[in-house]
mmCIF file of C-alpha atoms in Angstrom:
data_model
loop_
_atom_site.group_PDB
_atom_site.id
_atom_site.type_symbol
_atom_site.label_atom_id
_atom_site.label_comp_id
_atom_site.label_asym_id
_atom_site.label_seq_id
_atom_site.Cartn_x
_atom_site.Cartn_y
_atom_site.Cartn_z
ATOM 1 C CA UNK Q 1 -9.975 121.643 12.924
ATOM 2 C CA UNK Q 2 -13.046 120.387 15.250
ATOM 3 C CA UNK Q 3 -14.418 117.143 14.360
ATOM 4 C CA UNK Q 4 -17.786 117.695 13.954
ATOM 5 C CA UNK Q 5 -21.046 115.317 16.718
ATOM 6 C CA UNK Q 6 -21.577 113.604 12.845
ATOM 7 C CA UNK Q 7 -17.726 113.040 11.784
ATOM 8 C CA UNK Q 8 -16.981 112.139 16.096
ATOM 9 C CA UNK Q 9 -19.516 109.641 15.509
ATOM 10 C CA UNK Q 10 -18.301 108.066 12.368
ATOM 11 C CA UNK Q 11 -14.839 107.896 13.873
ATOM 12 C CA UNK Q 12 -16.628 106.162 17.272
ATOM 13 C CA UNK Q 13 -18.518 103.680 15.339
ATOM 14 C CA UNK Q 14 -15.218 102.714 12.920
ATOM 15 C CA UNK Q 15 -13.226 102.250 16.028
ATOM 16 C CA UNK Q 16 -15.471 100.261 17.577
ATOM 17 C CA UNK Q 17 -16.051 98.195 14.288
ATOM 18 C CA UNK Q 18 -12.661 97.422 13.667
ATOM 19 C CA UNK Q 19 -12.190 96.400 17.742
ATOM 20 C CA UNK Q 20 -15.185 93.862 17.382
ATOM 21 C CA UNK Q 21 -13.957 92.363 14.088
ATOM 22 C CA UNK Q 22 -10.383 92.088 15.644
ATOM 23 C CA UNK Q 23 -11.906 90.100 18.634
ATOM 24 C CA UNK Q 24 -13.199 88.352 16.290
ATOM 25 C CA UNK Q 25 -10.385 87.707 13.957
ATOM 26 C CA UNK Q 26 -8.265 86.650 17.549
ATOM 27 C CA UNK Q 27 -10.839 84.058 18.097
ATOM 28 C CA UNK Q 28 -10.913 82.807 15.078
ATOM 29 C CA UNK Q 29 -7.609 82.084 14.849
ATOM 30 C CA UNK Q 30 -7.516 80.151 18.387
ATOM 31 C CA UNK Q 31 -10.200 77.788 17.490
ATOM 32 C CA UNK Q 32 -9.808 77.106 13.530
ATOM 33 C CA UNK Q 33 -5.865 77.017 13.110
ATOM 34 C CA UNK Q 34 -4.990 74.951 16.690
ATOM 35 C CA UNK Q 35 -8.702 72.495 15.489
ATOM 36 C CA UNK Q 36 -6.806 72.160 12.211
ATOM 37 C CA UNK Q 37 -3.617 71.258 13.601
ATOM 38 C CA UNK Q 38 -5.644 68.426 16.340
ATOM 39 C CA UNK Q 39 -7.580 67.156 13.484
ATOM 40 C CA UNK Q 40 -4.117 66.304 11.416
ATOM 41 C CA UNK Q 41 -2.113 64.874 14.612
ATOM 42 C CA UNK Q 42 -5.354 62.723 15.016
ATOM 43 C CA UNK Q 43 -5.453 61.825 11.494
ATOM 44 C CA UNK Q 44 -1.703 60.729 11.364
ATOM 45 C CA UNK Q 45 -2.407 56.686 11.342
ATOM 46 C CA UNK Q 46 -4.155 57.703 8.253
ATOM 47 C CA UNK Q 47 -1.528 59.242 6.587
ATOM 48 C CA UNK Q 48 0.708 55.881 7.068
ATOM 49 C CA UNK Q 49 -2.336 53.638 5.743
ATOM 50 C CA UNK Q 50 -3.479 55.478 3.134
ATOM 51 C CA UNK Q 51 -1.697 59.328 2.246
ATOM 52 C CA UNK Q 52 -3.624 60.318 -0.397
ATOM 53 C CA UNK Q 53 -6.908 60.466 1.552
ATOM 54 C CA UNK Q 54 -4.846 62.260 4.555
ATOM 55 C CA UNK Q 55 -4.084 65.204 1.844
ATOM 56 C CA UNK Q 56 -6.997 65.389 0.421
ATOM 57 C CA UNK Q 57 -8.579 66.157 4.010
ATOM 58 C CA UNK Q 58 -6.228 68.168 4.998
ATOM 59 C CA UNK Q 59 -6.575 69.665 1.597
ATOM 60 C CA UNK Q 60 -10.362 70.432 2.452
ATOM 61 C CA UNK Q 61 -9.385 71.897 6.444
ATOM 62 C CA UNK Q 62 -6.965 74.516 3.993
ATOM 63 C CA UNK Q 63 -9.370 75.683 2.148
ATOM 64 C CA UNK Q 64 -11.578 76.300 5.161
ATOM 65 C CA UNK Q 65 -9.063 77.785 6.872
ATOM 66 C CA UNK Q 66 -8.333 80.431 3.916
ATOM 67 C CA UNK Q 67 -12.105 80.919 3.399
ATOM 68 C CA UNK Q 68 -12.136 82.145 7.009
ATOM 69 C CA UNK Q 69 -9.666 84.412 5.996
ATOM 70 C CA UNK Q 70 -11.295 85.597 2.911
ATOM 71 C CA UNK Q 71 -14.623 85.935 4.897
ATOM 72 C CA UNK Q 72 -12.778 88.776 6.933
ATOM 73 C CA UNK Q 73 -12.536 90.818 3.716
ATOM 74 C CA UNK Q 74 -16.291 89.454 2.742
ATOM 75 C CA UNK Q 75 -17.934 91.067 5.241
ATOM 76 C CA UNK Q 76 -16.141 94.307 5.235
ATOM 77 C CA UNK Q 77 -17.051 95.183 1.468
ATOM 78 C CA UNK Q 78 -14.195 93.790 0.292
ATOM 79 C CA UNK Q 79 -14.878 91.963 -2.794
ATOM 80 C CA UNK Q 80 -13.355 91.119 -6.428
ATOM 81 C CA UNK Q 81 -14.367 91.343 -9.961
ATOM 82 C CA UNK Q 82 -12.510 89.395 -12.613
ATOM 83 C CA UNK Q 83 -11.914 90.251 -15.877
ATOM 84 C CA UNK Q 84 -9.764 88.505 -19.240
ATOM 85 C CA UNK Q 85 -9.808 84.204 -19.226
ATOM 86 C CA UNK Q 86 -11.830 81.992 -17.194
ATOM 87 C CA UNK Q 87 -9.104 79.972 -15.303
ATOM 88 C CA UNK Q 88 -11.893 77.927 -14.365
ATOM 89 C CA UNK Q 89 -11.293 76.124 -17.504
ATOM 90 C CA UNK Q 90 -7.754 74.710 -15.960
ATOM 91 C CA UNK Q 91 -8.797 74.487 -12.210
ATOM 92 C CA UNK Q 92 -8.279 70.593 -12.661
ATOM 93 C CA UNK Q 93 -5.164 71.040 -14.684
ATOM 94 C CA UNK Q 94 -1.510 71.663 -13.167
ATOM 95 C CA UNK Q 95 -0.801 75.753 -13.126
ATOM 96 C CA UNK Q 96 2.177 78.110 -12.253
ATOM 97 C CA UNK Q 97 0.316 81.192 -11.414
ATOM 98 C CA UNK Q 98 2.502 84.253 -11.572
ATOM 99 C CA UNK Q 99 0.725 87.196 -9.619
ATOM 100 C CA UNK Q 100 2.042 91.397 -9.103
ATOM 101 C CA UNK Q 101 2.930 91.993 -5.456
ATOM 102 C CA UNK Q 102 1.643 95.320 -4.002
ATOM 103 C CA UNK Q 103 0.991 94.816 -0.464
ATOM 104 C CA UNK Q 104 0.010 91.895 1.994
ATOM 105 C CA UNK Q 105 -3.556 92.093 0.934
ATOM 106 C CA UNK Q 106 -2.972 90.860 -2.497
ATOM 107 C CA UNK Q 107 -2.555 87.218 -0.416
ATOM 108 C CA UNK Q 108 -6.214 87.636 1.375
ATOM 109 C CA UNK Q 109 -7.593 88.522 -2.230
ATOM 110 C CA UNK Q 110 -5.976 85.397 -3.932
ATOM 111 C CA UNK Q 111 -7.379 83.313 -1.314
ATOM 112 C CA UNK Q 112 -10.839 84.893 -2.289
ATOM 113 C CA UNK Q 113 -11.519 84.661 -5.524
ATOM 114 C CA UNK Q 114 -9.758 81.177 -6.154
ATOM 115 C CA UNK Q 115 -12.438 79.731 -3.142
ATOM 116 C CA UNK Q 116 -15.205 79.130 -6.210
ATOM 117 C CA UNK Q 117 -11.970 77.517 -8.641
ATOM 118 C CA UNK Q 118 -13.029 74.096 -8.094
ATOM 119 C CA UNK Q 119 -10.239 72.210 -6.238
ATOM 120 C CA UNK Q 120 -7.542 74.493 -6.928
ATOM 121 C CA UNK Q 121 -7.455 76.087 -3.114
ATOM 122 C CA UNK Q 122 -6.788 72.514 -1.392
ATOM 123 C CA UNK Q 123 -4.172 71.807 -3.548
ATOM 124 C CA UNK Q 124 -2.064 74.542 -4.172
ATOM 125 C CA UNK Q 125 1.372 75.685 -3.043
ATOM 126 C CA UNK Q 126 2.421 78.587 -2.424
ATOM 127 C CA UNK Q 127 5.539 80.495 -2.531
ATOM 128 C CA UNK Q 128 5.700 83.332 0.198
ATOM 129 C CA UNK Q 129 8.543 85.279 1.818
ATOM 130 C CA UNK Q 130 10.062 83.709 4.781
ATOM 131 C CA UNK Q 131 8.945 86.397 7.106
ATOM 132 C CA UNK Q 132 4.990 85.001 6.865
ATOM 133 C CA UNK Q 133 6.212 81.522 9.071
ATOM 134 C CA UNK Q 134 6.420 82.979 11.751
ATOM 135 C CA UNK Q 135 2.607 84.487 11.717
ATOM 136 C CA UNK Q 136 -0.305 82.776 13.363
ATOM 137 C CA UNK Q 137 -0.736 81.186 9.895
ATOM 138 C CA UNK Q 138 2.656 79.959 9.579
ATOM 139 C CA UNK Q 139 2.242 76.487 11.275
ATOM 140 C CA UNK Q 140 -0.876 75.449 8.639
ATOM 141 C CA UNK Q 141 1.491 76.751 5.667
ATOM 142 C CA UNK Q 142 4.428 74.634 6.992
ATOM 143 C CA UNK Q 143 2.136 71.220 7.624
ATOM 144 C CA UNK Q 144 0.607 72.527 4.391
ATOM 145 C CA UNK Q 145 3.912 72.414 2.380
ATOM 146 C CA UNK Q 146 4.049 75.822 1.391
ATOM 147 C CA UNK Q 147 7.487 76.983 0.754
ATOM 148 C CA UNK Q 148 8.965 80.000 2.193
ATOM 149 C CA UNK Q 149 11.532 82.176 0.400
ATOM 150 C CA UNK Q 150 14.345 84.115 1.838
ATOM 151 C CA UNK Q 151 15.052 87.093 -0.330
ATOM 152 C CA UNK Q 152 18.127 88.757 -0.627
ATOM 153 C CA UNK Q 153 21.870 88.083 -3.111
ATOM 154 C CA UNK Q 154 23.410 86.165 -0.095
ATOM 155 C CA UNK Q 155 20.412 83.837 0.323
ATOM 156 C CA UNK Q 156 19.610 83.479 -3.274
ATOM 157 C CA UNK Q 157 21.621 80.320 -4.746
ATOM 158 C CA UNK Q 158 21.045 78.140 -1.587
ATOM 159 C CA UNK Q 159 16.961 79.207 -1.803
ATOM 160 C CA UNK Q 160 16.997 77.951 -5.171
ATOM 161 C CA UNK Q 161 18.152 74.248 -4.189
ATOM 162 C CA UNK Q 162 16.065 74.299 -1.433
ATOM 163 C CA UNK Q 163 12.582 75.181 -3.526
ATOM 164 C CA UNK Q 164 13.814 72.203 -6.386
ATOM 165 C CA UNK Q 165 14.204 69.817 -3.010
ATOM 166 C CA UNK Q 166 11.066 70.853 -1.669
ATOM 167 C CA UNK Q 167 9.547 70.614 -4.872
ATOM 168 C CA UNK Q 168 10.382 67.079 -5.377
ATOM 169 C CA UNK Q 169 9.778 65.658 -2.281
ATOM 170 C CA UNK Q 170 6.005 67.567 -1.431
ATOM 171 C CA UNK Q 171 4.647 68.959 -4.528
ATOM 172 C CA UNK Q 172 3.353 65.232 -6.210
ATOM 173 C CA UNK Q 173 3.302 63.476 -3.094
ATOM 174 C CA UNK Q 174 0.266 65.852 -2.145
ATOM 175 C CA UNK Q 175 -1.177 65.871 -5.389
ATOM 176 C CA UNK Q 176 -0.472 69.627 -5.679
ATOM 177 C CA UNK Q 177 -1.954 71.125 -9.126
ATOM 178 C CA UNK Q 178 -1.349 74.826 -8.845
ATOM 179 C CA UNK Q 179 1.781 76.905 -7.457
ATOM 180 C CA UNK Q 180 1.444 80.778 -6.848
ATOM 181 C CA UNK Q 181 4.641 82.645 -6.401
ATOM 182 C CA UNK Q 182 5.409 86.803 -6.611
ATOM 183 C CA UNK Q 183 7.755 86.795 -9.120
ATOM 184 C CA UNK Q 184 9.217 90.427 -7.951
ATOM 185 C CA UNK Q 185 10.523 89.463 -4.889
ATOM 186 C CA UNK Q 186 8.959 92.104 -2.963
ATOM 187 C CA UNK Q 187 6.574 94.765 -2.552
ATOM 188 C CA UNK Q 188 6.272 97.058 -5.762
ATOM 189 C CA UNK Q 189 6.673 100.156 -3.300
ATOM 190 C CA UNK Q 190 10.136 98.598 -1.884
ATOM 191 C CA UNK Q 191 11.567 97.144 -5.207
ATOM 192 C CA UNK Q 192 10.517 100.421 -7.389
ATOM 193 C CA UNK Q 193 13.087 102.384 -7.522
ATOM 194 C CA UNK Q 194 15.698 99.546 -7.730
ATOM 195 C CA UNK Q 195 13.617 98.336 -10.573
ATOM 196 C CA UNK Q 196 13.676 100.938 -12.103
ATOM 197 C CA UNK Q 197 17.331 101.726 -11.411
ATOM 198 C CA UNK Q 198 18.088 97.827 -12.961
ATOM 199 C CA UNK Q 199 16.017 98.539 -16.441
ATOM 200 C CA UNK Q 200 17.492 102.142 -17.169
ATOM 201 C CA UNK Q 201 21.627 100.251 -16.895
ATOM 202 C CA UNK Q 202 20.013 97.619 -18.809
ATOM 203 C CA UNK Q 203 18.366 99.361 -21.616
ATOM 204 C CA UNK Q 204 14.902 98.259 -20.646
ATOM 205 C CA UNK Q 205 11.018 99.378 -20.291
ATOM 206 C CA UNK Q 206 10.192 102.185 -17.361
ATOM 207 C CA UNK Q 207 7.747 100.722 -15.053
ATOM 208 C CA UNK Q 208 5.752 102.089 -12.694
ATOM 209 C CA UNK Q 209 3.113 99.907 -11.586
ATOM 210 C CA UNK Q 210 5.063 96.838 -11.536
ATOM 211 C CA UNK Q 211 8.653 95.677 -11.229
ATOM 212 C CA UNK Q 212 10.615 93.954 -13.411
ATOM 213 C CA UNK Q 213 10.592 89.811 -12.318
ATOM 214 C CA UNK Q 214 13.272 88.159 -10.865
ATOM 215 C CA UNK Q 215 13.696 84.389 -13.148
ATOM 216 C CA UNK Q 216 15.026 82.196 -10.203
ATOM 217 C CA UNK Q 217 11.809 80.727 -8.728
ATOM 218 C CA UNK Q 218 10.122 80.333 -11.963
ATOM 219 C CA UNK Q 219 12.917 78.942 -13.803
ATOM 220 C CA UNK Q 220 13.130 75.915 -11.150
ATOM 221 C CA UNK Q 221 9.600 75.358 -11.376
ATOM 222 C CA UNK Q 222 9.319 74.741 -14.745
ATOM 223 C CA UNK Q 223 12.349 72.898 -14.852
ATOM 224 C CA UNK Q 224 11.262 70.842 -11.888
ATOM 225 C CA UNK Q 225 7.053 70.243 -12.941
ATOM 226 C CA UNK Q 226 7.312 70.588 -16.729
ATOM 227 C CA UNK Q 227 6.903 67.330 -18.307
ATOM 228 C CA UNK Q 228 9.720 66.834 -20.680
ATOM 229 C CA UNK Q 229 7.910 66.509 -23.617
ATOM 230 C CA UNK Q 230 5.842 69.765 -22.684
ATOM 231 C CA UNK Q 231 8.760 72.254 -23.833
ATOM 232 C CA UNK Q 232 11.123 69.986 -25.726
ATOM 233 C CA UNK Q 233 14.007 69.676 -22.755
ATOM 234 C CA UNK Q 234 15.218 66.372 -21.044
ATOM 235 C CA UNK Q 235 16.094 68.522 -18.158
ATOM 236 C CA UNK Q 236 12.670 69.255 -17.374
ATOM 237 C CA UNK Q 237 10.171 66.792 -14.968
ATOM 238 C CA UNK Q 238 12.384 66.025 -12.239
ATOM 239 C CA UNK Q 239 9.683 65.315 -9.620
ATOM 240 C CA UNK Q 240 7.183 64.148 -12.537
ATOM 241 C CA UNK Q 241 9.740 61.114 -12.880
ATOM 242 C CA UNK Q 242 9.295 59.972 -9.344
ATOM 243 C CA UNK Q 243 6.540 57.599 -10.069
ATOM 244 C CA UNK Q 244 3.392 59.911 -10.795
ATOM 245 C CA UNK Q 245 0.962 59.895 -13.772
ATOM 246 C CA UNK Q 246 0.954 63.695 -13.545
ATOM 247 C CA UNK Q 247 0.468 64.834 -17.053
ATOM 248 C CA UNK Q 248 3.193 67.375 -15.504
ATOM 249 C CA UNK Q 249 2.535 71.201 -14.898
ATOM 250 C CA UNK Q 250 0.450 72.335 -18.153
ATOM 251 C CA UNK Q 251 -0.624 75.955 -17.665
ATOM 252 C CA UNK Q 252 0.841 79.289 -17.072
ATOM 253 C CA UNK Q 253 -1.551 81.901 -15.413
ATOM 254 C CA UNK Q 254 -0.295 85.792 -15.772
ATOM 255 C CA UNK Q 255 -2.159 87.235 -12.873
ATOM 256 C CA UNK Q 256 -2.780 91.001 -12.503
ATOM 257 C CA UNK Q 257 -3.992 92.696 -9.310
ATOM 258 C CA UNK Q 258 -5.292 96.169 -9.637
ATOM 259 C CA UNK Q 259 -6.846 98.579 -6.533
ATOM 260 C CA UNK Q 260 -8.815 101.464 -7.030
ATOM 261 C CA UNK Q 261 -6.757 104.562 -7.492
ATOM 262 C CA UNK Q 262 -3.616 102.291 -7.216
ATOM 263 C CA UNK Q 263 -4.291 101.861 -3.254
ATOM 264 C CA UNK Q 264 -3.729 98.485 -2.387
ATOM 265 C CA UNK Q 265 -5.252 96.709 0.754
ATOM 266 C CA UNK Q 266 -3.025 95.590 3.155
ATOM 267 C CA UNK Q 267 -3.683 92.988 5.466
ATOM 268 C CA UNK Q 268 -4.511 95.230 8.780
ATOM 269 C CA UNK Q 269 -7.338 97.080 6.845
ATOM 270 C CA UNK Q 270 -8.415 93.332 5.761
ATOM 271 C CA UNK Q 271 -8.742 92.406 9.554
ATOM 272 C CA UNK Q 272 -10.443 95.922 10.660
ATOM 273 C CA UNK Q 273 -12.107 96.658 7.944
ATOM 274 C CA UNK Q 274 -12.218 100.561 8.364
ATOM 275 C CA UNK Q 275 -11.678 101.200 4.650
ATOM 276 C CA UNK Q 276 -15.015 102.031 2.849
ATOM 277 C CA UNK Q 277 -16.239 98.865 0.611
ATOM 278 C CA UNK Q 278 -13.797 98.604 -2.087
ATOM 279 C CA UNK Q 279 -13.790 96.025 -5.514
ATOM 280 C CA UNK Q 280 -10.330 94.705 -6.048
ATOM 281 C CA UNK Q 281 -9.866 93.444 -9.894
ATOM 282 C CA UNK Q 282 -8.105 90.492 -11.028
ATOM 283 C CA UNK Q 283 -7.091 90.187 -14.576
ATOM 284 C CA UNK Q 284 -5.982 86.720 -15.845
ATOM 285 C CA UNK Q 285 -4.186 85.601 -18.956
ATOM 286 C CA UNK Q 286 -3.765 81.536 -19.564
ATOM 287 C CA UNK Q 287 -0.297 80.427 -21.718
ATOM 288 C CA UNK Q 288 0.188 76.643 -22.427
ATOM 289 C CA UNK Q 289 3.322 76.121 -20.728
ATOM 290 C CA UNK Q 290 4.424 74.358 -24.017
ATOM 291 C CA UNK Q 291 4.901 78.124 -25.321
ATOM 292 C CA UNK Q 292 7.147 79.001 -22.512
ATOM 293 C CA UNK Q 293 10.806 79.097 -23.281
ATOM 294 C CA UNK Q 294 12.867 77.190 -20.988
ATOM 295 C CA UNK Q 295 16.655 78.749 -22.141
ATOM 296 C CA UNK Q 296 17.373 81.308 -19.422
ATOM 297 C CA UNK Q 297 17.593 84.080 -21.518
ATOM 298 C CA UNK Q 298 14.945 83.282 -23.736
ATOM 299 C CA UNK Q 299 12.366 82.737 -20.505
ATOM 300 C CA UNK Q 300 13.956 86.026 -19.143
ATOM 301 C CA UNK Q 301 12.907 87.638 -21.855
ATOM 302 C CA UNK Q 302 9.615 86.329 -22.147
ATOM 303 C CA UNK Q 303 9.115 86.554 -18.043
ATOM 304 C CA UNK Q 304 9.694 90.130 -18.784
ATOM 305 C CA UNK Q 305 7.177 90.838 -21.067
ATOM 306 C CA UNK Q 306 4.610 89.838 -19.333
ATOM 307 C CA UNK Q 307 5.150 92.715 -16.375
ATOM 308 C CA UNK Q 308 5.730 95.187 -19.452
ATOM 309 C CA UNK Q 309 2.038 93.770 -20.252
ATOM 310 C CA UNK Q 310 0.802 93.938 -17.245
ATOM 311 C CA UNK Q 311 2.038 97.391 -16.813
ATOM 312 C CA UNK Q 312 0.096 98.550 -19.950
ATOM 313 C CA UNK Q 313 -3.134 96.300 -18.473
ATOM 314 C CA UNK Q 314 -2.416 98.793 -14.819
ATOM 315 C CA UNK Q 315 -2.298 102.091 -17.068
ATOM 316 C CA UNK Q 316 -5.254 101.324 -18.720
ATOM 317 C CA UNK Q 317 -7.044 100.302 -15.423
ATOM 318 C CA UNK Q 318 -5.919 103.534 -13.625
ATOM 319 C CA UNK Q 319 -7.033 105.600 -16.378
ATOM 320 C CA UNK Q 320 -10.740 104.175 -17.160
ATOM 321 C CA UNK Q 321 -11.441 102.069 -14.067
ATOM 322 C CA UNK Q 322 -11.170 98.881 -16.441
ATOM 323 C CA UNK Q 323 -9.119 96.589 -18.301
ATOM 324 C CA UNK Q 324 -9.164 96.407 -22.005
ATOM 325 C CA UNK Q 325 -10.809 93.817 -23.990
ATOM 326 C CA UNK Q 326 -8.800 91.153 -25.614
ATOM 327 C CA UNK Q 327 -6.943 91.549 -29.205
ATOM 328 C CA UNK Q 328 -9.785 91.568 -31.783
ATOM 329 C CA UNK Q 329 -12.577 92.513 -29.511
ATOM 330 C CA UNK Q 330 -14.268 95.488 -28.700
ATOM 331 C CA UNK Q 331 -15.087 94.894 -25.350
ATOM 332 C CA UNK Q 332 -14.037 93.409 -22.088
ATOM 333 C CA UNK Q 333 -16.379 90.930 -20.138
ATOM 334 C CA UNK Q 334 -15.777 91.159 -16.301
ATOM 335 C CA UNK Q 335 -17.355 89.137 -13.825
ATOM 336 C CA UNK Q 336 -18.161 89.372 -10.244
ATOM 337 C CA UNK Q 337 -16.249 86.744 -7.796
ATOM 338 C CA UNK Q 338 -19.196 85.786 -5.031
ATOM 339 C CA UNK Q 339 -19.317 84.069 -1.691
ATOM 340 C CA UNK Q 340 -22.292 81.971 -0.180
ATOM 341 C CA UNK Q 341 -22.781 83.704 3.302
ATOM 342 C CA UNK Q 342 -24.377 80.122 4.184
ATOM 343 C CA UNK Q 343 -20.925 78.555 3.508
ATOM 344 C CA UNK Q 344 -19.130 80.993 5.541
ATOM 345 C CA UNK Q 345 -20.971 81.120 8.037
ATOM 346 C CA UNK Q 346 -21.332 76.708 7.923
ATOM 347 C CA UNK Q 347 -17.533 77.105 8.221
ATOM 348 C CA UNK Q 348 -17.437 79.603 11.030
ATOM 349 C CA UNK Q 349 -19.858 77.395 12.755
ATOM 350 C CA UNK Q 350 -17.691 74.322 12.811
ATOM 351 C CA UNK Q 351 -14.380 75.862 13.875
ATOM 352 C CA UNK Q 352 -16.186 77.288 16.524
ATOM 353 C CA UNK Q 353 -17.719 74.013 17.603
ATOM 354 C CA UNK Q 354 -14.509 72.159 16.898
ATOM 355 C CA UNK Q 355 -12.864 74.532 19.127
ATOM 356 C CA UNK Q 356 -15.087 73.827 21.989
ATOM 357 C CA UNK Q 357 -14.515 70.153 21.310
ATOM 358 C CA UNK Q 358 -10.970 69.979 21.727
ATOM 359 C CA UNK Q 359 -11.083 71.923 24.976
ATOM 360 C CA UNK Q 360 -13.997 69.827 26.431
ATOM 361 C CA UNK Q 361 -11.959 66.537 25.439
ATOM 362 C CA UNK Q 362 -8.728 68.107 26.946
ATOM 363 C CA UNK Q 363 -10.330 68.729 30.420
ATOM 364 C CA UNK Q 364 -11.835 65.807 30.806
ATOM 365 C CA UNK Q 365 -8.406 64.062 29.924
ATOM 366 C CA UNK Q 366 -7.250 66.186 32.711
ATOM 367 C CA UNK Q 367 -9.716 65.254 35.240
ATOM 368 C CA UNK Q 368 -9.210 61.704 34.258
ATOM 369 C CA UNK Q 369 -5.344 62.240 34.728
ATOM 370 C CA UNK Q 370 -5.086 64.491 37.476
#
C-alpha cells in the first residue's frame, strides 16, 4: 500500500528526529561520561585526604550523569506518573528497592522519577546484568560501585559471594542508602515461559505479567545490610559491623512498572524517541524491613507474594488504565513525576562546557609537550 505526501512526511520528519536526537545522545556521551571520569582522576588526592567528600561529589556528577539520561526520555514525551506510597518519606533512610523487569527502558525510567527523591540518586547501587559494563555507561557504573550480575546456574553460587564481598567493602564506605536490583533475573518476555513452566511443577500462581523472583540477590542483601536487631538474626549486618553508625538497611520498596497496553519502552526508542508521548506508571509499596522474614523459605515465600501482588496491581492496570486504591480506600491518588527544563538544560550546559575544557587543557598540554 502507497504511503500517502501526509504519512511520507510523518515518516521523513520521525527519521530525521530520531537522527538529530541520536547525534545528540553520541555527543552527550563524549563530553559528560569522559568529563566525569577527568573530574574523579583529578579529584583522587581528595579521596586519600578526605573520602567522604570525594563520594559525595562524585555522588552529585552520578546523578547528573543519569539526569542526562532521563532528559533523553523528557523531551521525547516520555514521562511518569506515580501512584500507592510516597517513598519520599524514606529517601534519607537505607532501602532495598525490588523493581519488575520488562525491557531496558524500565532502567531510563528508574533513573527518572527517583531524580526529585532527595539524595537517593547519588547514593544508590545498583544491581544490573553483567552485559550493561561493557556499554558507554559501564565505566561510571564500575567507578560508581554498581555491581554487575552474571546470570545463569553455572555462575550463580560464585555471583552470590562476589555481591556479599562487594557489598562489604563499597556499599558503607560510599555511604550508599538505597540498592535497586531485578529480582527476576531477566526480561519478563525471556523468563515467561520458564516461569511459568517452574510454578505449574511447583504447585504455584500462573503469572503473566511478571515472573516469579529468584531469592539469591535479595537474600544476601538483607543478610549483609540488615542490622541485626532489625529482623531478630545475629547473622545479619555484616558490613554494618565494619565501623559505621548506619542504622543498617531499614526499608523495603516493592516497585511496579506498568506501560500502556503492556508495551514497554526499550532503551533505543528512549534515545530516538519515535514512539508517540507515552506516561509510564510506577506503583510503590514501603515494608519495614523488620517484617521481612530472613529464613530462606519463609523470605521465599514472602518474596513471592509480592510478584503474585504485583501481578494482580498489572491486571488491574491493563484493564482500567490505573492501579487500585489501597485496602480501605475508595480511591487511588496518583501523582505526576516532573522535571525542571532549567535544570536539564543547567546540566547539559556544563557537560558541554566541561567537555570543551578538557580538550582545550589537553592541547595546550600538547603544545607545551610537543
Amino acid at each position: 500500500m502507497a504511503l500517502t505526501l501526509e504519512q511520507a512526511q510523518r515518516v521523513g520528519y520521525t527519521c530525521l528526529k530520531a537522527l538529530l536526537r541520536f547525534a545528540f545522545m553520541v555527543a552527550n556521551n563524549l563530553v559528560a561520561i569522559p568529563s566525569y571520569v577527568l573530574y574523579l582522576i583529578v579529584l583522587q588526592p581528595l579521596r586519600i585526604l578526605d573520602s567522604k567528600s570525594f563520594w559525595y561529589i562524585e555522588g552529585v556528577l552520578f546523578k547528573w550523569l543519569l539526569a542526562m539520561v532521563a532528559s533523553w526520555g523528557w523531551y521525547a514525551g516520555y514521562t511518569v506518573v506515580e501512584w500507592g506510597d510516597d517513598v519520599k518519606a524514606v529517601s534519607e533512610d537505607e532501602a532495598m528497592v525490588l523493581v519488575n523487569h520488562q525491557a531496558t527502558g524500565d532502567v531510563c525510567t528508574l533513573m527518572m522519577c527517583l531524580q526529585d527523591k532527595g539524595t537517593v540518586v547519588r547514593q544508590m547501587m545498583w544491581l544490573m546484568d553483567h552485559i550493561f559494563k561493557y556499554t558507554n555507561f559501564g565505566i561510571v557504573s564500575l567507578i560508581h560501585g554498581d555491581f554487575f550480575i552474571r546470570q545463569g546456574k553455572t555462575h550463580r553460587d560464585q555471583q552470590l559471594v562476589l555481591l556479599k564481598d562487594h557489598l562489604e567493602k563499597y556499599y558503607r564506605s560510599r555511604n550508599r542508602k538505597w540498592i535497586v536490583l531485578f529480582p527476576e533475573g531477566g526480561f519478563l518476555r525471556k523468563r515467561r515461559e520458564t516461569s511459568q513452566a517452574f510454578a505449574k511443577k511447583n504447585n504455584l500462581p500462573f503469572l503473566q505479567h511478571v515472573t516469579l523472583p529468584r531469592l539469591g540477590a535479595t537474600q544476601v542483601i538483607l543478610k549483609t545490610l540488615v542490622a541485626p536487631q532489625e529482623n531478630g538474626t545475629p547473622s545479619g549486618g555484616d558490613a554494618l559491623r565494619k565501623g559505621s553508625k548506619s542504622k543498617g538497611l531499614q526499608w523495603v520498596i516493592d516497585t511496579t512498572i506498568a506501560y500502556p497496553k503492556a508495551e514497554p519502552i526499550d532503551i533505543q526508542t528512549w534515545i530516538l524517541g519515535y514512539r508517540q508521548p507515552t506516561v509510564t506508571h510506577v506503583h510503590y509499596r514501603i515494608f519495614p524491613v523488620k517484617d521481612v522474614p530472613a529464613e530462606p523459605e519463609a523470605l521465599t515465600n514472602w518474596l513471592y507474594q509480592r510478584f503474585i501482588e504485583k501481578e494482580d496491581l498489572l491486571t488491574h492496570f491493563y484493564e482500567t488504565g490505573a492501579f487500585p486504591p489501597p485496602q480501605g480506600q475508595t480511591k487511588a491518588i496518583s501523582r505526576e513525576m516532573t522535571l525542571s527544563n532549567l535544570w536539564l538544560f543547567a546540566i547539559q550546559s556544563f557537560a558541554f562546557l566541561s567537555g570543551g575544557m578538557w580538550y582545550c587543557l589537553f592541547q595546550y598540554l600538547y603544545h607545551c609537550l610537543f
